[in-house]
PDB file of C-alpha atoms and ligand atoms in Angstrom:
ATOM      1  CA  MET A   1      27.198  -5.948   8.547  1.00 54.00           C
ATOM      2  CA  ALA A   2      29.601  -3.328   7.473  1.00 59.00           C
ATOM      3  CA  LYS A   3      28.066  -0.361   5.612  1.00 61.00           C
ATOM      4  CA  GLU A   4      28.568  -0.537   1.919  1.00 59.00           C
ATOM      5  CA  SER A   5      27.568   2.094  -0.666  1.00 54.00           C
ATOM      6  CA  LYS A   6      26.483  -0.585  -3.220  1.00 63.00           C
ATOM      7  CA  LYS A   7      22.677  -0.703  -3.496  1.00 67.00           C
ATOM      8  CA  LEU A   8      20.724  -3.484  -5.216  1.00 75.00           C
ATOM      9  CA  LYS A   9      18.917  -2.488  -8.340  1.00 73.00           C
ATOM     10  CA  ALA A  10      16.157  -4.178 -10.359  1.00 74.00           C
ATOM     11  CA  SER A  11      17.645  -6.228 -13.226  1.00 73.00           C
ATOM     12  CA  GLY A  12      16.884  -5.039 -16.876  1.00 85.00           C
ATOM     13  CA  THR A  13      16.145  -7.648 -19.578  1.00 94.00           C
ATOM     14  CA  PRO A  14      16.193 -11.123 -18.229  1.00 95.00           C
ATOM     15  CA  ALA A  15      18.059 -13.964 -19.959  1.00 95.00           C
ATOM     16  CA  TYR A  16      14.771 -15.943 -20.264  1.00 96.00           C
ATOM     17  CA  THR A  17      11.154 -15.333 -19.339  1.00 97.00           C
ATOM     18  CA  VAL A  18       7.818 -17.173 -19.479  1.00 97.00           C
ATOM     19  CA  PRO A  19       7.026 -18.869 -22.810  1.00 98.00           C
ATOM     20  CA  GLY A  20       5.145 -16.611 -25.199  1.00 97.00           C
ATOM     21  CA  LEU A  21       6.696 -13.416 -24.057  1.00 97.00           C
ATOM     22  CA  THR A  22      10.094 -11.990 -25.362  1.00 97.00           C
ATOM     23  CA  PRO A  23      12.674 -11.393 -22.681  1.00 97.00           C
ATOM     24  CA  GLU A  24      12.192  -7.604 -23.303  1.00 97.00           C
ATOM     25  CA  GLN A  25       8.535  -8.006 -22.536  1.00 97.00           C
ATOM     26  CA  GLY A  26       9.238 -10.039 -19.520  1.00 97.00           C
ATOM     27  CA  GLY A  27      11.601  -7.344 -18.316  1.00 97.00           C
ATOM     28  CA  GLU A  28       9.016  -4.654 -18.940  1.00 97.00           C
ATOM     29  CA  VAL A  29       6.382  -6.405 -16.921  1.00 98.00           C
ATOM     30  CA  ALA A  30       8.930  -7.292 -14.114  1.00 98.00           C
ATOM     31  CA  ALA A  31       9.816  -3.578 -13.929  1.00 97.00           C
ATOM     32  CA  ILE A  32       6.233  -2.579 -13.402  1.00 97.00           C
ATOM     33  CA  LEU A  33       5.874  -5.343 -10.778  1.00 98.00           C
ATOM     34  CA  GLN A  34       9.043  -4.123  -9.017  1.00 97.00           C
ATOM     35  CA  ASN A  35       7.261  -0.765  -8.352  1.00 97.00           C
ATOM     36  CA  ARG A  36       4.284  -2.670  -6.965  1.00 98.00           C
ATOM     37  CA  LEU A  37       6.436  -4.786  -4.793  1.00 98.00           C
ATOM     38  CA  THR A  38       8.064  -1.676  -3.344  1.00 98.00           C
ATOM     39  CA  ALA A  39       4.562  -0.206  -2.724  1.00 98.00           C
ATOM     40  CA  LEU A  40       3.177  -3.269  -1.012  1.00 98.00           C
ATOM     41  CA  THR A  41       6.229  -3.697   1.288  1.00 98.00           C
ATOM     42  CA  ASP A  42       5.995  -0.060   2.166  1.00 98.00           C
ATOM     43  CA  LEU A  43       2.257  -0.456   2.829  1.00 98.00           C
ATOM     44  CA  HIS A  44       2.560  -3.507   5.162  1.00 98.00           C
ATOM     45  CA  LEU A  45       5.249  -1.829   7.131  1.00 98.00           C
ATOM     46  CA  THR A  46       3.288   1.301   7.313  1.00 98.00           C
ATOM     47  CA  LEU A  47       0.204  -0.546   8.503  1.00 98.00           C
ATOM     48  CA  LYS A  48       2.215  -2.144  11.256  1.00 98.00           C
ATOM     49  CA  HIS A  49       3.568   1.260  12.265  1.00 98.00           C
ATOM     50  CA  VAL A  50      -0.074   2.442  12.634  1.00 98.00           C
ATOM     51  CA  HIS A  51      -0.950  -0.749  14.594  1.00 98.00           C
ATOM     52  CA  TRP A  52       1.785   0.250  17.040  1.00 98.00           C
ATOM     53  CA  ASN A  53       1.137   3.977  17.329  1.00 98.00           C
ATOM     54  CA  VAL A  54      -2.659   4.221  17.429  1.00 97.00           C
ATOM     55  CA  VAL A  55      -3.942   5.591  20.731  1.00 97.00           C
ATOM     56  CA  GLY A  56      -7.282   6.882  22.100  1.00 94.00           C
ATOM     57  CA  PRO A  57     -10.923   5.633  22.470  1.00 90.00           C
ATOM     58  CA  ASN A  58     -11.013   3.402  19.325  1.00 92.00           C
ATOM     59  CA  PHE A  59      -7.523   1.928  19.987  1.00 96.00           C
ATOM     60  CA  ILE A  60      -8.430  -1.843  20.229  1.00 96.00           C
ATOM     61  CA  ALA A  61     -10.707  -1.731  17.191  1.00 96.00           C
ATOM     62  CA  VAL A  62      -8.195  -0.135  14.871  1.00 96.00           C
ATOM     63  CA  HIS A  63      -5.210  -1.960  16.416  1.00 97.00           C
ATOM     64  CA  GLU A  64      -6.916  -5.320  15.659  1.00 98.00           C
ATOM     65  CA  MET A  65      -8.352  -4.363  12.344  1.00 97.00           C
ATOM     66  CA  LEU A  66      -4.962  -3.721  10.953  1.00 98.00           C
ATOM     67  CA  ASP A  67      -3.145  -7.009  11.646  1.00 97.00           C
ATOM     68  CA  PRO A  68      -5.079  -9.088   9.060  1.00 98.00           C
ATOM     69  CA  GLN A  69      -4.320  -6.237   6.556  1.00 98.00           C
ATOM     70  CA  VAL A  70      -0.718  -6.456   7.393  1.00 98.00           C
ATOM     71  CA  ASP A  71      -0.645 -10.230   6.840  1.00 98.00           C
ATOM     72  CA  ALA A  72      -2.619 -10.060   3.576  1.00 98.00           C
ATOM     73  CA  VAL A  73      -0.489  -7.299   2.138  1.00 98.00           C
ATOM     74  CA  ARG A  74       2.633  -9.181   3.023  1.00 98.00           C
ATOM     75  CA  GLU A  75       1.178 -12.226   1.020  1.00 98.00           C
ATOM     76  CA  MET A  76       0.501  -9.954  -1.878  1.00 98.00           C
ATOM     77  CA  ALA A  77       4.066  -8.639  -1.811  1.00 98.00           C
ATOM     78  CA  ASP A  78       5.258 -12.153  -1.799  1.00 98.00           C
ATOM     79  CA  ALA A  79       3.144 -13.045  -4.773  1.00 98.00           C
ATOM     80  CA  VAL A  80       4.363 -10.086  -6.714  1.00 98.00           C
ATOM     81  CA  ALA A  81       7.966 -10.910  -5.929  1.00 98.00           C
ATOM     82  CA  GLU A  82       7.586 -14.544  -7.022  1.00 98.00           C
ATOM     83  CA  ARG A  83       5.973 -13.464 -10.264  1.00 98.00           C
ATOM     84  CA  ILE A  84       8.954 -11.199 -10.977  1.00 98.00           C
ATOM     85  CA  ALA A  85      11.181 -14.283 -10.387  1.00 98.00           C
ATOM     86  CA  THR A  86       8.902 -16.377 -12.550  1.00 98.00           C
ATOM     87  CA  LEU A  87       9.426 -13.744 -15.278  1.00 98.00           C
ATOM     88  CA  GLY A  88      13.200 -14.391 -15.032  1.00 97.00           C
ATOM     89  CA  ALA A  89      13.955 -11.138 -13.310  1.00 97.00           C
ATOM     90  CA  SER A  90      15.317 -10.617  -9.755  1.00 97.00           C
ATOM     91  CA  PRO A  91      12.911  -9.148  -7.277  1.00 97.00           C
ATOM     92  CA  VAL A  92      14.546  -6.504  -4.974  1.00 97.00           C
ATOM     93  CA  GLY A  93      13.193  -6.471  -1.456  1.00 96.00           C
ATOM     94  CA  THR A  94      15.871  -4.756   0.642  1.00 96.00           C
ATOM     95  CA  PRO A  95      14.938  -1.692   2.700  1.00 96.00           C
ATOM     96  CA  GLY A  96      17.643   0.455   1.076  1.00 95.00           C
ATOM     97  CA  ALA A  97      16.343  -0.342  -2.426  1.00 94.00           C
ATOM     98  CA  LEU A  98      12.778   0.429  -1.131  1.00 96.00           C
ATOM     99  CA  VAL A  99      13.818   3.855   0.019  1.00 96.00           C
ATOM    100  CA  ALA A 100      15.945   4.474  -3.095  1.00 95.00           C
ATOM    101  CA  GLU A 101      13.192   3.416  -5.525  1.00 93.00           C
ATOM    102  CA  ARG A 102       9.993   4.813  -4.235  1.00 94.00           C
ATOM    103  CA  ASP A 103       8.649   8.025  -5.513  1.00 91.00           C
ATOM    104  CA  TRP A 104       6.419   8.858  -2.519  1.00 93.00           C
ATOM    105  CA  ASP A 105       7.181  10.220   1.022  1.00 93.00           C
ATOM    106  CA  ASP A 106       7.498   8.093   4.206  1.00 96.00           C
ATOM    107  CA  TYR A 107       4.350   7.896   6.232  1.00 97.00           C
ATOM    108  CA  SER A 108       4.385  11.118   8.215  1.00 94.00           C
ATOM    109  CA  ILE A 109       2.258  10.405  11.420  1.00 96.00           C
ATOM    110  CA  GLY A 110       3.587   9.107  14.668  1.00 97.00           C
ATOM    111  CA  ARG A 111       1.625   8.483  17.819  1.00 97.00           C
ATOM    112  CA  ALA A 112      -1.959   9.691  17.103  1.00 96.00           C
ATOM    113  CA  GLY A 113      -5.651   8.900  17.718  1.00 96.00           C
ATOM    114  CA  ALA A 114      -7.445   6.120  15.741  1.00 95.00           C
ATOM    115  CA  ILE A 115      -9.443   8.544  13.520  1.00 95.00           C
ATOM    116  CA  GLU A 116      -6.422  10.683  12.762  1.00 96.00           C
ATOM    117  CA  HIS A 117      -4.466   7.612  11.642  1.00 97.00           C
ATOM    118  CA  LEU A 118      -7.429   6.386   9.636  1.00 97.00           C
ATOM    119  CA  GLY A 119      -7.590   9.795   7.938  1.00 96.00           C
ATOM    120  CA  ALA A 120      -3.967   9.473   6.770  1.00 97.00           C
ATOM    121  CA  LEU A 121      -4.423   5.776   5.820  1.00 98.00           C
ATOM    122  CA  ASP A 122      -7.262   6.866   3.447  1.00 97.00           C
ATOM    123  CA  LEU A 123      -4.766   8.788   1.468  1.00 97.00           C
ATOM    124  CA  VAL A 124      -2.134   5.839   1.695  1.00 98.00           C
ATOM    125  CA  TYR A 125      -4.555   3.333   0.322  1.00 98.00           C
ATOM    126  CA  ALA A 126      -5.818   5.894  -2.292  1.00 97.00           C
ATOM    127  CA  GLY A 127      -2.104   6.269  -3.557  1.00 97.00           C
ATOM    128  CA  VAL A 128      -1.455   2.476  -3.676  1.00 98.00           C
ATOM    129  CA  LEU A 129      -4.699   1.724  -5.427  1.00 98.00           C
ATOM    130  CA  THR A 130      -4.269   4.476  -8.007  1.00 98.00           C
ATOM    131  CA  ASP A 131      -0.932   3.050  -8.921  1.00 98.00           C
ATOM    132  CA  HIS A 132      -2.143  -0.597  -8.971  1.00 98.00           C
ATOM    133  CA  ARG A 133      -4.834   0.301 -11.422  1.00 98.00           C
ATOM    134  CA  ALA A 134      -2.245   2.009 -13.604  1.00 98.00           C
ATOM    135  CA  ALA A 135      -0.155  -1.171 -13.432  1.00 98.00           C
ATOM    136  CA  ILE A 136      -3.165  -3.292 -14.466  1.00 98.00           C
ATOM    137  CA  GLU A 137      -3.646  -1.018 -17.407  1.00 98.00           C
ATOM    138  CA  ALA A 138       0.101  -1.102 -18.349  1.00 97.00           C
ATOM    139  CA  THR A 139       0.464  -4.935 -18.051  1.00 97.00           C
ATOM    140  CA  GLY A 140      -2.912  -5.946 -19.582  1.00 95.00           C
ATOM    141  CA  GLU A 141      -1.955  -6.264 -23.178  1.00 93.00           C
ATOM    142  CA  LEU A 142       1.419  -7.788 -22.572  1.00 96.00           C
ATOM    143  CA  ASP A 143       0.696 -10.319 -19.719  1.00 98.00           C
ATOM    144  CA  PRO A 144      -2.850 -11.169 -18.756  1.00 97.00           C
ATOM    145  CA  VAL A 145      -1.546 -13.458 -16.025  1.00 98.00           C
ATOM    146  CA  THR A 146       0.174 -10.429 -14.199  1.00 98.00           C
ATOM    147  CA  GLU A 147      -3.018  -8.361 -14.994  1.00 98.00           C
ATOM    148  CA  ASP A 148      -5.093 -11.053 -13.262  1.00 98.00           C
ATOM    149  CA  LEU A 149      -2.801 -11.120 -10.234  1.00 98.00           C
ATOM    150  CA  LEU A 150      -2.931  -7.225  -9.813  1.00 98.00           C
ATOM    151  CA  THR A 151      -6.634  -7.212 -10.395  1.00 98.00           C
ATOM    152  CA  ASN A 152      -7.325  -9.639  -7.612  1.00 98.00           C
ATOM    153  CA  GLN A 153      -5.077  -7.699  -5.294  1.00 98.00           C
ATOM    154  CA  THR A 154      -6.822  -4.534  -6.243  1.00 98.00           C
ATOM    155  CA  GLY A 155     -10.199  -5.865  -5.251  1.00 98.00           C
ATOM    156  CA  GLN A 156      -8.871  -6.913  -1.867  1.00 98.00           C
ATOM    157  CA  LEU A 157      -7.060  -3.614  -1.335  1.00 98.00           C
ATOM    158  CA  GLU A 158     -10.162  -1.728  -2.241  1.00 98.00           C
ATOM    159  CA  GLN A 159     -12.095  -3.553   0.431  1.00 98.00           C
ATOM    160  CA  TYR A 160      -9.417  -2.643   2.980  1.00 98.00           C
ATOM    161  CA  HIS A 161      -9.684   0.951   1.903  1.00 98.00           C
ATOM    162  CA  TRP A 162     -13.444   0.762   2.451  1.00 98.00           C
ATOM    163  CA  PHE A 163     -12.878  -0.528   6.011  1.00 97.00           C
ATOM    164  CA  VAL A 164     -10.811   2.592   6.713  1.00 97.00           C
ATOM    165  CA  ARG A 165     -13.125   4.963   4.960  1.00 97.00           C
ATOM    166  CA  ALA A 166     -16.188   3.611   6.791  1.00 96.00           C
ATOM    167  CA  HIS A 167     -14.802   5.168   9.926  1.00 94.00           C
ATOM    168  CA  LEU A 168     -14.459   8.523   8.250  1.00 94.00           C
ATOM    169  CA  GLU A 169     -17.947   8.581   6.602  1.00 92.00           C
ATOM    170  CA  THR A 170     -21.067  10.324   7.786  1.00 87.00           C
ATOM    171  CA  ALA A 171     -24.545   9.006   7.547  1.00 87.00           C
ATOM    172  CA  SER A 172     -25.049  11.235   4.415  1.00 89.00           C
ATOM    173  CA  GLY A 173     -22.179   9.520   2.710  1.00 89.00           C
ATOM    174  CA  ASP A 174     -19.532  12.336   2.951  1.00 91.00           C
ATOM    175  CA  LEU A 175     -15.966  11.493   3.791  1.00 90.00           C
ATOM    176  CA  SER A 176     -14.355  13.717   6.449  1.00 90.00           C
ATOM    177  CA  THR A 177     -11.028  13.587   4.507  1.00 89.00           C
ATOM    178  CA  ALA A 178     -12.542  14.876   1.227  1.00 89.00           C
ATOM    179  CA  GLY A 179     -10.130  17.327  -0.420  1.00 89.00           C
ATOM    180  CA  ALA A 180      -7.131  16.532   1.881  1.00 89.00           C
ATOM    181  CA  ARG A 181      -3.852  16.668  -0.038  1.00 89.00           C
ATOM    182  CA  SER A 182      -1.515  15.436   2.490  1.00 87.00           C
ATOM    183  CA  GLU A 183      -1.546  12.994   5.350  1.00 90.00           C
ATOM    184  CA  VAL A 184      -1.209  15.713   7.961  1.00 91.00           C
ATOM    185  CA  GLN A 185      -4.119  17.552   6.357  1.00 91.00           C
ATOM    186  CA  ALA A 186      -6.200  14.359   6.294  1.00 90.00           C
ATOM    187  CA  THR A 187      -5.415  13.638   9.952  1.00 91.00           C
ATOM    188  CA  ARG A 188      -6.557  17.211  10.875  1.00 91.00           C
ATOM    189  CA  LYS A 189      -9.709  17.054   8.989  1.00 90.00           C
ATOM    190  CA  ALA A 190     -10.672  13.479  10.267  1.00 89.00           C
ATOM    191  CA  GLY A 191      -9.882  14.612  13.826  1.00 87.00           C
ATOM    192  CA  GLU A 192     -11.906  17.851  13.542  1.00 85.00           C
ATOM    193  CA  ARG A 193     -14.944  16.070  12.258  1.00 81.00           C
ATOM    194  CA  ALA A 194     -14.760  13.397  15.039  1.00 79.00           C
ATOM    195  CA  GLY A 195     -14.320  16.163  17.553  1.00 76.00           C
ATOM    196  CA  ALA A 196     -17.379  18.108  16.343  1.00 66.00           C
ATOM    197  CA  LYS A 197     -19.422  14.909  16.467  1.00 62.00           C
ATOM    198  CA  ARG A 198     -18.399  14.253  20.094  1.00 60.00           C
ATOM    199  CA  GLN A 199     -19.333  17.833  21.060  1.00 60.00           C
ATOM    200  CA  SER A 200     -22.744  17.726  19.523  1.00 57.00           C
ATOM    201  CA  ALA A 201     -23.530  14.330  20.998  1.00 52.00           C
TER     202      ALA A 201
HETATM  203 FE1  FE2 B 301       0.849  -6.567  17.412  1.00 95.96          FE
END
């Protein structure tokens, strides 16, 4: 398709919404959900990128751990998009809109070891989960149905976050990525801890 400069944008106030909400309220909830749709789409693409780029001793365990997460997060994105449509608004799921709308950076790690990627994914999940909680808070009063959807997703995402963190945790309960502020930093910290463990073994 020829390149056009026009980018799809999320709609404002819908012409109709679910009974019991005003169109303005429906539009407000849909806008919050649009941000979550962007985050979930970004997350399942990122998880697949890691699935393809992970190398080293724990390759198969991490490669195979990630595919069920990709599938589940895709389902979550679908549920959020359909809730936006149910609210009378138009979900935007194009790659261009995703890049234009998101307020976080692209995943920054290419081919790397399993522990290094898991260190970076710890930060990725932490970011998505913090924002999902904020969305629960922001929609709770207006629309408990949306709140319920996001709450269930958060529980599932928190479990996946734990799957990631369990690889980074010591027997004393410390996380190797503690204090990391960027994916590159988290990758380095996770790798150093794993290297130190291998040397002392
Ligand atoms: Fe695959």
